C-alpha cells in the first residue's frame, strides 16, 4: 500500500506490521496443535461424562436397594427407626451434602479417567495503543483479513458491539437456567426412564442440577464460551479475537471484560487488541481494583504491548481528490441542500429499486423504523437518529443493514444538545466500524462541528467510548494536512472549551473519522468491506455453485 501511494510510510506502523506478520506465521502451526488438542479433549470429556453416569447409577442402585430393604422391614415411623434410617443414609453417602458427594465423585473420576489433556502453548497476542489516527485499527483489520483460511474461529469486535453481545448472552444464559429448573426439563429426560423409585429419581435430578450449578456458578466464563466459539456445536481449532478500542468506561465494562477476556486467554484464544491507553492506564478511576489487577496480569502474560507512537493523524494525510464527489455538504443553505438531494437521487436511481420505509431488527427483540430506504441505502434526519432515546444497538443495526447512509439537519454540537452529540459520535463510530458510506448535510465544516460553548466541556468521562492520548495533553493538529474536508486551523477556543483529555479525544476521533470517510480510499472500500456486499457476494457464489451442480441433458 505504501508503494502504491495508498499509505504514507510510518516507521511505527512498519514495526507493528512485522510483529503481526510474525504472529500470523505462528498461528498456522498453532491451529494444527489446537485441532489435535481439541480432539483429545472431546474424547476425554465424553469418557469422563460416561464414567460419571456409571458412578451415579451405582449410587442410585444402592439407594434403591436401601429403600426396598426398608419397605420390607416395614420401617414407617418411630424415633428409633428414623434415627437408624438416617445413620444408614449416612453410610451410603458420607459427608454434609451434595457438595461433598460431588467432590468425592470428581476425585474418583480423576483416578478412573485420568488428567485433562494439556493445551499447547498459546502464541502471545498483541496489544496496540497510541494516538488518534495512528493506524491501530487499520493494522488490526489487515491482520484479521489475513487470518481467513488459517484460523478456524475468529471474531472482530468493537467495544459497543462486544458489550451488547455480552448483555445478550448473559440474558440467554439466565433464561435457560430458569427453564432448566423444571423437573421435566429435557436436560434430565434420561433420568425419567430409569427403573428407579420416584425418590431416587429426584435424588439423581438433584445431583445433576448441582453439577450444572457448579459448572455455571460464574456466568462470565459461560458467556465467554459462547462469545467466540460455540462449544456445544463441537467445533474445534484455534481461535483469534480482534478487539477494537478496549476501554473501561464503567464498572460493568471492567468486570465483564476482565472475566470474559481472562477466560478466553486461559483457554488458548489469541488476542489482538487496540486501545488509546496502555493496559496499566485503562482504569484511571480505580474501579474494582482487585478484578482489574487480575485482568492486567493475565493481559500482560498473554499479550505483547506495542506503542504505535506516531503523533500524526494519518487520516488527515489521505489524498482527497473526490472533486465533485463530495459527501459532506455545508453550510446547510439552499445550494448545499440541492447538491445533497441530487446525490440522494443519483445513488438511489443507480440502486434500481423504489424508495420505501422499512423496519429493521435490533438486538433484544426491538426494531427500528427506517423512513426512507432503497436496496442498502437509507436516509435519516439528525433529530430522528440522535434526538430520541436510541443507542448503540440501533446504530449497529443501521450500519449492518445499509452500506450508504444519508443524514441531514446536522447542527453544530454544543452543551445545549449534549446528549444528541454523544449519540451522534456513537453513530459515527458504528458507521465507520462497518465501513458505511456517509453523506451529510451539516450546519458547519467538519472541523467546526464540535465547537462546544462557554457553558463547559461538550463531552465528559462517562459519555461513551473515547480516545486517549498516550503522552502529553496537548491537542495536536497536522497543519500540513491536504484535502478539502480536513484542512484548516483548529476551531477557536476548542482547547480551553474541552477541559479534559477524554473530552479532547472524543472530539478528535469524531473529526478524524469524518475526514477519512470523505476520502476516495475509504469510499472505494465500502463495496469490499461492508456486510451488505459481502452477503450479496456469498449468495451469488452459492447460486453459482448450485447452478453448476444441475444435471445437463
XYZ file of C-alpha atoms in Angstrom:
553
model
C 0.000 0.000 0.000
C 2.918 2.353 0.675
C 4.489 1.597 -2.709
C 1.146 2.245 -4.446
C 0.772 5.568 -2.661
C -2.227 4.373 -0.639
C -0.381 4.864 2.663
C 2.304 7.219 3.866
C 5.373 5.402 5.234
C 5.424 5.306 9.042
C 8.187 3.550 10.992
C 5.837 2.710 13.875
C 3.289 1.093 11.568
C 6.048 -0.875 9.859
C 7.217 -2.268 13.201
C 3.669 -3.372 14.078
C 3.203 -4.934 10.629
C 6.331 -7.057 11.126
C 5.073 -8.219 14.544
C 1.640 -9.101 13.160
C 3.232 -10.956 10.241
C 5.294 -12.993 12.695
C 2.190 -13.817 14.747
C 0.309 -14.859 11.600
C 3.111 -17.275 10.712
C 2.919 -18.933 14.133
C -0.874 -19.282 14.004
C -0.880 -21.910 11.261
C 1.123 -24.404 13.337
C -0.800 -23.436 16.455
C -4.054 -24.235 14.651
C -2.853 -27.772 13.917
C -1.800 -28.238 17.527
C -5.183 -26.973 18.748
C -7.006 -29.360 16.384
C -5.155 -32.265 17.960
C -5.742 -30.926 21.472
C -9.494 -30.474 20.962
C -9.853 -33.976 19.553
C -8.179 -35.397 22.670
C -10.237 -33.103 24.893
C -13.511 -34.207 23.276
C -12.658 -37.885 23.854
C -11.606 -37.157 27.454
C -14.814 -35.210 28.200
C -17.014 -37.971 26.713
C -15.213 -40.666 28.720
C -15.461 -38.622 31.892
C -19.185 -37.997 31.438
C -19.762 -41.702 30.683
C -17.858 -42.774 33.802
C -19.648 -40.150 35.859
C -23.052 -41.519 34.802
C -21.885 -45.017 35.767
C -20.936 -43.795 39.250
C -24.278 -42.029 39.614
C -26.197 -45.160 38.593
C -24.230 -47.273 41.061
C -25.144 -44.875 43.857
C -28.757 -44.820 42.669
C -28.910 -48.642 42.794
C -27.675 -48.570 46.384
C -30.354 -46.065 47.283
C -32.998 -48.164 45.507
C -31.881 -51.293 47.406
C -31.884 -49.353 50.629
C -35.465 -48.240 50.005
C -36.645 -51.821 49.215
C -34.937 -53.149 52.355
C -36.607 -50.503 54.485
C -40.000 -51.244 52.967
C -39.583 -54.991 53.593
C -38.869 -54.315 57.260
C -41.951 -52.065 57.408
C -39.996 -49.268 58.960
C -42.507 -46.476 58.749
C -42.402 -44.472 61.966
C -40.876 -44.097 65.368
C -37.946 -42.070 66.665
C -35.519 -45.016 66.821
C -36.370 -46.228 63.328
C -35.912 -42.731 61.880
C -32.579 -42.460 63.675
C -31.413 -45.794 62.167
C -32.615 -44.678 58.717
C -30.549 -41.503 58.927
C -27.489 -43.475 60.030
C -27.844 -45.882 57.070
C -28.158 -42.957 54.658
C -25.020 -41.558 56.214
C -23.188 -44.800 55.438
C -24.176 -44.654 51.766
C -23.267 -41.003 51.277
C -20.852 -39.748 53.923
C -20.483 -36.007 54.280
C -22.616 -32.950 54.691
C -24.497 -32.753 51.400
C -24.338 -32.519 47.644
C -21.070 -30.589 47.653
C -19.135 -33.357 49.389
C -20.693 -36.120 47.268
C -19.927 -34.109 44.132
C -16.278 -33.575 45.120
C -15.846 -37.228 46.096
C -17.270 -38.281 42.748
C -14.920 -35.903 40.874
C -11.903 -37.351 42.718
C -12.901 -40.871 41.745
C -13.275 -39.723 38.126
C -9.755 -38.262 38.168
C -8.352 -41.662 39.091
C -10.508 -43.553 36.560
C -10.334 -41.265 33.501
C -7.008 -39.540 34.092
C -5.983 -35.902 33.924
C -7.335 -33.382 31.443
C -5.244 -33.115 28.230
C -2.682 -30.310 28.292
C -3.300 -27.482 25.810
C -0.421 -26.356 23.554
C 1.409 -23.137 24.380
C -0.534 -20.158 23.044
C 1.348 -17.622 20.884
C 1.464 -14.220 22.528
C -1.109 -11.813 21.152
C -0.553 -8.115 20.522
C -1.990 -5.087 22.332
C -1.653 -1.902 20.242
C -2.079 1.525 21.800
C -1.468 5.035 20.540
C -2.929 8.302 19.314
C -5.968 9.039 17.173
C -5.304 8.239 13.513
C -2.004 6.427 14.141
C -3.189 3.336 12.210
C -4.003 0.886 15.026
C -7.393 -0.223 13.710
C -6.160 -0.364 10.099
C -3.291 -2.681 11.054
C -5.526 -4.900 13.197
C -8.056 -5.199 10.361
C -5.303 -6.140 7.890
C -4.232 -8.892 10.285
C -7.824 -10.071 10.766
C -8.342 -10.332 6.990
C -5.096 -12.297 6.649
C -6.248 -14.929 9.198
C -9.059 -16.105 6.897
C -8.395 -19.726 5.959
C -5.671 -20.017 8.611
C -7.680 -19.701 11.841
C -10.950 -21.621 12.221
C -12.621 -19.404 14.796
C -12.133 -15.670 14.584
C -14.202 -12.685 15.597
C -13.694 -8.965 15.252
C -15.471 -6.745 17.766
C -15.703 -3.081 18.539
C -16.349 -2.044 22.144
C -20.062 -1.193 21.712
C -20.812 -4.373 19.778
C -18.957 -6.528 22.306
C -20.798 -5.028 25.283
C -24.174 -5.562 23.630
C -23.360 -9.172 22.753
C -22.203 -9.820 26.322
C -25.538 -8.494 27.615
C -27.418 -10.687 25.140
C -25.513 -13.855 26.083
C -25.983 -13.144 29.802
C -29.719 -12.777 29.259
C -29.891 -16.060 27.312
C -27.935 -17.962 29.968
C -30.098 -16.659 32.818
C -33.253 -17.519 30.847
C -32.003 -21.044 30.103
C -31.108 -21.619 33.746
C -34.633 -20.685 34.751
C -36.118 -23.065 32.171
C -33.839 -25.915 33.258
C -35.140 -25.748 36.834
C -38.186 -27.714 35.713
C -38.068 -31.428 36.588
C -39.499 -32.103 33.146
C -36.589 -30.276 31.506
C -35.032 -32.158 28.585
C -31.729 -31.914 30.467
C -32.985 -34.584 32.868
C -35.070 -36.643 30.418
C -32.608 -39.573 30.563
C -33.362 -39.955 34.280
C -37.153 -40.268 33.971
C -36.881 -43.552 32.017
C -34.642 -45.266 34.603
C -36.138 -48.193 36.622
C -35.950 -46.407 39.987
C -38.423 -45.122 42.549
C -39.558 -41.500 42.359
C -37.413 -40.503 45.350
C -34.286 -41.997 43.789
C -35.006 -40.180 40.511
C -35.448 -36.943 42.441
C -32.064 -37.568 44.068
C -30.460 -38.096 40.632
C -32.015 -34.900 39.304
C -30.736 -33.048 42.359
C -27.199 -34.327 41.749
C -27.312 -33.361 38.065
C -28.683 -29.941 38.866
C -25.952 -29.367 41.444
C -23.307 -30.317 38.859
C -24.747 -27.739 36.454
C -24.809 -25.082 39.160
C -21.151 -25.738 39.993
C -20.098 -25.628 36.355
C -22.053 -22.431 35.640
C -21.701 -20.752 39.029
C -19.905 -17.814 37.456
C -21.798 -16.524 34.446
C -18.927 -14.724 32.711
C -16.936 -17.879 31.823
C -20.155 -19.310 30.371
C -20.630 -16.125 28.332
C -17.002 -16.330 27.169
C -17.553 -19.860 25.848
C -20.385 -18.550 23.656
C -18.598 -15.305 22.829
C -16.084 -16.787 20.426
C -16.726 -20.493 19.852
C -19.973 -22.424 20.261
C -18.514 -25.400 22.087
C -21.861 -27.243 22.024
C -21.579 -27.392 18.241
C -18.430 -29.499 18.742
C -16.240 -27.018 16.906
C -12.512 -27.416 17.309
C -9.416 -25.471 16.386
C -7.531 -22.312 17.202
C -9.306 -19.037 17.897
C -8.396 -15.375 17.428
C -10.226 -12.394 18.894
C -9.605 -8.947 17.408
C -10.943 -6.290 19.790
C -11.013 -2.661 18.696
C -10.775 0.102 21.314
C -10.577 -1.724 24.636
C -11.713 0.651 27.363
C -13.205 0.687 30.830
C -15.937 3.313 30.874
C -17.770 1.904 33.920
C -17.787 -0.884 36.494
C -19.679 -3.300 34.242
C -17.123 -2.884 31.465
C -14.279 -3.689 33.867
C -15.990 -6.737 35.382
C -17.305 -8.096 32.067
C -14.137 -7.583 30.030
C -11.940 -8.889 32.845
C -13.989 -12.061 33.282
C -14.505 -12.813 29.594
C -11.082 -11.906 28.215
C -9.351 -13.703 31.113
C -11.363 -16.837 30.351
C -10.619 -16.664 26.618
C -6.905 -16.104 27.194
C -6.837 -19.007 29.671
C -8.401 -21.364 27.111
C -5.996 -20.634 24.270
C -7.534 -17.680 22.424
C -5.051 -15.305 20.787
C -5.963 -11.662 21.392
C -5.072 -8.770 19.097
C -6.448 -5.544 20.541
C -6.297 -1.795 20.093
C -6.720 0.978 22.618
C -5.627 4.514 23.182
C -4.302 3.685 26.614
C -1.573 1.354 27.744
C -3.050 -1.593 29.697
C -1.926 -0.213 33.052
C -3.654 3.118 32.298
C -7.056 1.687 31.336
C -8.577 2.036 34.809
C -7.735 5.608 35.760
C -10.794 5.899 38.004
C -9.550 2.955 40.148
C -12.801 0.993 39.834
C -12.825 -2.669 41.016
C -9.081 -2.628 41.600
C -8.680 -6.315 42.556
C -10.534 -7.518 39.465
C -8.640 -5.092 37.251
C -5.221 -6.118 38.615
C -6.013 -9.769 37.945
C -7.094 -8.894 34.402
C -3.993 -6.770 33.856
C -1.767 -9.647 34.951
C -3.497 -12.019 32.515
C -3.237 -9.467 29.697
C 0.475 -8.831 30.224
C 1.121 -12.578 30.435
C -0.600 -13.263 27.104
C -0.017 -10.132 25.007
C 2.914 -8.147 23.737
C 2.352 -4.442 24.349
C 3.307 -2.156 21.420
C 3.044 1.631 21.282
C 2.114 2.991 17.855
C 3.950 6.186 18.668
C 3.230 8.427 15.710
C 1.931 11.883 16.623
C 0.436 12.347 13.133
C -3.248 11.789 12.415
C -2.777 9.854 9.175
C -6.438 10.218 8.265
C -5.734 13.879 7.567
C -2.985 12.936 5.121
C -5.072 10.635 2.921
C -5.275 12.298 -0.508
C -8.725 13.710 -1.125
C -9.293 14.040 -4.857
C -13.023 13.429 -4.928
C -13.708 16.789 -6.573
C -17.385 16.870 -7.412
C -17.967 13.676 -5.399
C -18.048 15.436 -2.037
C -20.108 13.566 0.569
C -20.128 16.266 3.264
C -22.265 19.301 2.345
C -22.134 22.522 4.375
C -23.360 25.019 5.396
C -26.980 23.997 5.349
C -28.153 26.528 2.757
C -30.160 26.115 -0.434
C -27.126 25.279 -2.584
C -25.860 22.565 -0.227
C -29.376 21.202 0.151
C -29.772 20.994 -3.640
C -26.465 19.116 -4.026
C -27.388 16.772 -1.171
C -30.757 15.950 -2.754
C -29.117 15.427 -6.144
C -26.718 12.880 -4.682
C -29.615 11.041 -2.976
C -31.486 10.956 -6.284
C -28.447 9.714 -8.260
C -27.443 6.976 -5.816
C -30.969 5.611 -5.304
C -31.562 5.667 -9.072
C -28.442 3.517 -9.557
C -29.745 1.092 -6.888
C -32.668 0.283 -9.196
C -35.408 -0.094 -6.589
C -38.252 2.018 -5.240
C -37.744 4.174 -2.157
C -39.862 2.876 0.726
C -39.929 2.771 4.544
C -38.517 -0.336 6.191
C -38.408 -1.862 9.658
C -35.114 -3.451 10.736
C -34.484 -5.753 13.687
C -32.455 -4.511 16.651
C -30.968 -6.592 19.449
C -33.120 -7.744 22.406
C -36.229 -8.139 20.250
C -36.526 -4.454 19.383
C -36.975 -2.864 15.955
C -36.282 0.463 14.284
C -38.308 2.085 11.519
C -36.261 3.482 8.637
C -38.266 6.313 6.984
C -36.633 6.016 3.535
C -34.629 3.082 2.198
C -33.651 1.634 -1.149
C -31.589 -1.558 -1.628
C -28.977 -0.948 1.084
C -29.335 2.856 1.106
C -31.115 4.777 3.873
C -31.914 8.397 4.651
C -32.496 9.927 8.080
C -32.832 13.272 9.761
C -30.395 14.051 12.588
C -33.233 14.504 15.090
C -34.693 11.094 14.212
C -31.420 9.270 14.904
C -29.931 11.393 17.694
C -32.799 13.350 19.203
C -34.653 10.289 20.520
C -33.758 7.649 23.158
C -31.872 5.319 20.812
C -28.368 3.965 21.245
C -25.537 1.730 20.082
C -27.775 -1.287 19.365
C -29.912 0.792 16.971
C -26.854 2.256 15.270
C -25.271 -1.170 14.819
C -28.493 -2.372 13.172
C -28.438 0.619 10.799
C -24.754 0.107 9.982
C -25.211 -3.612 9.274
C -28.260 -3.184 7.042
C -27.236 -0.147 4.983
C -23.994 0.424 3.123
C -24.869 4.081 2.407
C -26.468 6.391 4.976
C -27.699 9.959 4.322
C -28.122 12.244 7.350
C -29.499 15.793 7.049
C -30.039 18.557 9.578
C -26.772 18.011 11.464
C -26.333 21.014 13.799
C -23.237 22.441 15.437
C -22.741 20.442 18.643
C -22.906 22.342 21.918
C -23.705 21.863 25.599
C -27.335 22.632 24.848
C -27.640 19.391 22.846
C -25.038 17.368 24.724
C -26.949 14.074 24.686
C -27.550 14.380 20.949
C -23.835 14.988 20.411
C -22.988 11.842 22.358
C -25.397 9.796 20.270
C -24.062 11.278 17.052
C -20.488 10.255 17.870
C -21.628 6.740 18.804
C -23.471 6.612 15.458
C -20.329 7.772 13.636
C -18.297 5.069 15.366
C -20.621 2.298 14.201
C -20.920 3.593 10.630
C -17.138 3.803 10.489
C -16.600 0.361 12.055
C -18.921 -1.245 9.486
C -17.359 0.772 6.655
C -20.532 2.568 5.591
C -20.576 5.433 3.114
C -21.862 8.523 4.919
C -23.429 11.531 3.184
C -24.018 14.541 5.440
C -25.849 17.851 5.241
C -24.464 19.882 8.147
C -24.519 23.379 9.574
C -20.711 23.707 9.703
C -17.499 22.225 8.380
C -16.120 19.066 9.979
C -13.503 20.980 11.958
C -16.104 23.394 13.324
C -18.870 20.862 14.014
C -17.848 20.090 17.611
C -17.209 23.596 18.878
C -18.549 23.429 22.434
C -19.818 26.509 24.309
C -18.840 28.735 27.177
C -21.113 26.618 29.402
C -18.396 23.974 29.691
C -16.964 20.877 28.038
C -19.031 19.195 25.367
C -18.104 15.651 26.471
C -17.307 14.062 29.797
C -15.702 10.873 31.070
C -18.928 8.867 31.349
C -20.396 9.746 27.973
C -19.339 6.821 25.781
C -16.189 5.388 24.262
C -13.376 7.857 23.928
C -9.924 8.264 22.512
C -6.947 8.729 24.776
C -3.606 10.449 24.452
C -0.513 8.306 25.021
C 1.823 11.098 26.002
C 1.147 14.700 26.871
C -2.134 16.548 26.945
C -1.951 18.936 24.047
C -4.370 18.829 21.128
C -2.102 18.047 18.196
C -3.168 19.041 14.696
C -1.401 18.365 11.463
C -1.274 21.764 9.765
C 0.199 20.176 6.646
C -2.930 18.088 6.063
C -4.111 18.165 2.474
C -7.648 17.818 1.162
C -10.844 19.808 1.074
C -12.617 18.148 4.005
C -9.987 18.209 6.698
C -7.826 21.236 6.158
C -7.995 24.332 8.276
C -6.909 25.619 11.662
C -8.311 24.387 14.983
C -11.682 25.850 15.951
C -11.189 28.942 18.079
C -11.210 28.267 21.791
C -11.505 24.488 21.382
C -8.605 23.648 23.690
C -9.995 25.709 26.534
C -13.548 24.508 25.976
C -12.661 20.818 26.052
C -11.466 20.689 29.619
C -10.024 17.183 29.938
C -8.082 14.656 27.937
C -11.033 12.317 27.489
C -13.163 15.112 26.021
C -10.380 16.053 23.615
C -10.031 12.512 22.363
C -13.762 12.069 21.809
C -13.750 15.211 19.694
C -10.566 14.296 17.843
C -11.758 10.806 16.971
C -15.048 12.058 15.553
C -13.345 14.710 13.426
C -10.621 12.307 12.286
C -13.111 9.644 11.227
C -15.419 12.069 9.458
C -12.444 13.302 7.443
C -11.397 9.788 6.434
C -14.949 8.868 5.466
C -14.802 11.525 2.718
C -11.685 10.133 1.048
C -11.646 8.004 -2.126
C -9.690 5.246 -0.365
C -12.417 4.842 2.248
C -15.325 5.138 -0.212
C -13.763 2.586 -2.580
C -13.546 0.174 0.364
C -17.298 0.254 1.061
C -18.051 -2.317 -1.613
C -15.187 -4.539 -0.413
C -15.778 -4.403 3.338
C -19.420 -3.632 4.113
C -21.523 -6.659 5.254
C -24.224 -5.863 2.658
C -21.889 -6.566 -0.262
C -20.164 -9.489 1.451
C -23.510 -11.238 1.993
C -24.564 -10.468 -1.577
C -21.294 -11.927 -2.869
C -21.787 -15.097 -0.808
C -25.341 -15.515 -2.115
C -24.139 -15.170 -5.711
C -21.423 -17.739 -5.034
C -23.961 -20.197 -3.600
C -26.305 -19.693 -6.564
C -23.425 -20.178 -8.992
C -22.329 -23.386 -7.247
C -25.898 -24.684 -7.166
C -26.319 -23.939 -10.888
C -23.098 -25.749 -11.789
C -24.343 -28.863 -9.963
C -27.528 -29.088 -12.039
C -27.521 -32.140 -14.391
C -27.166 -31.422 -18.075
C -29.212 -33.270 -20.697
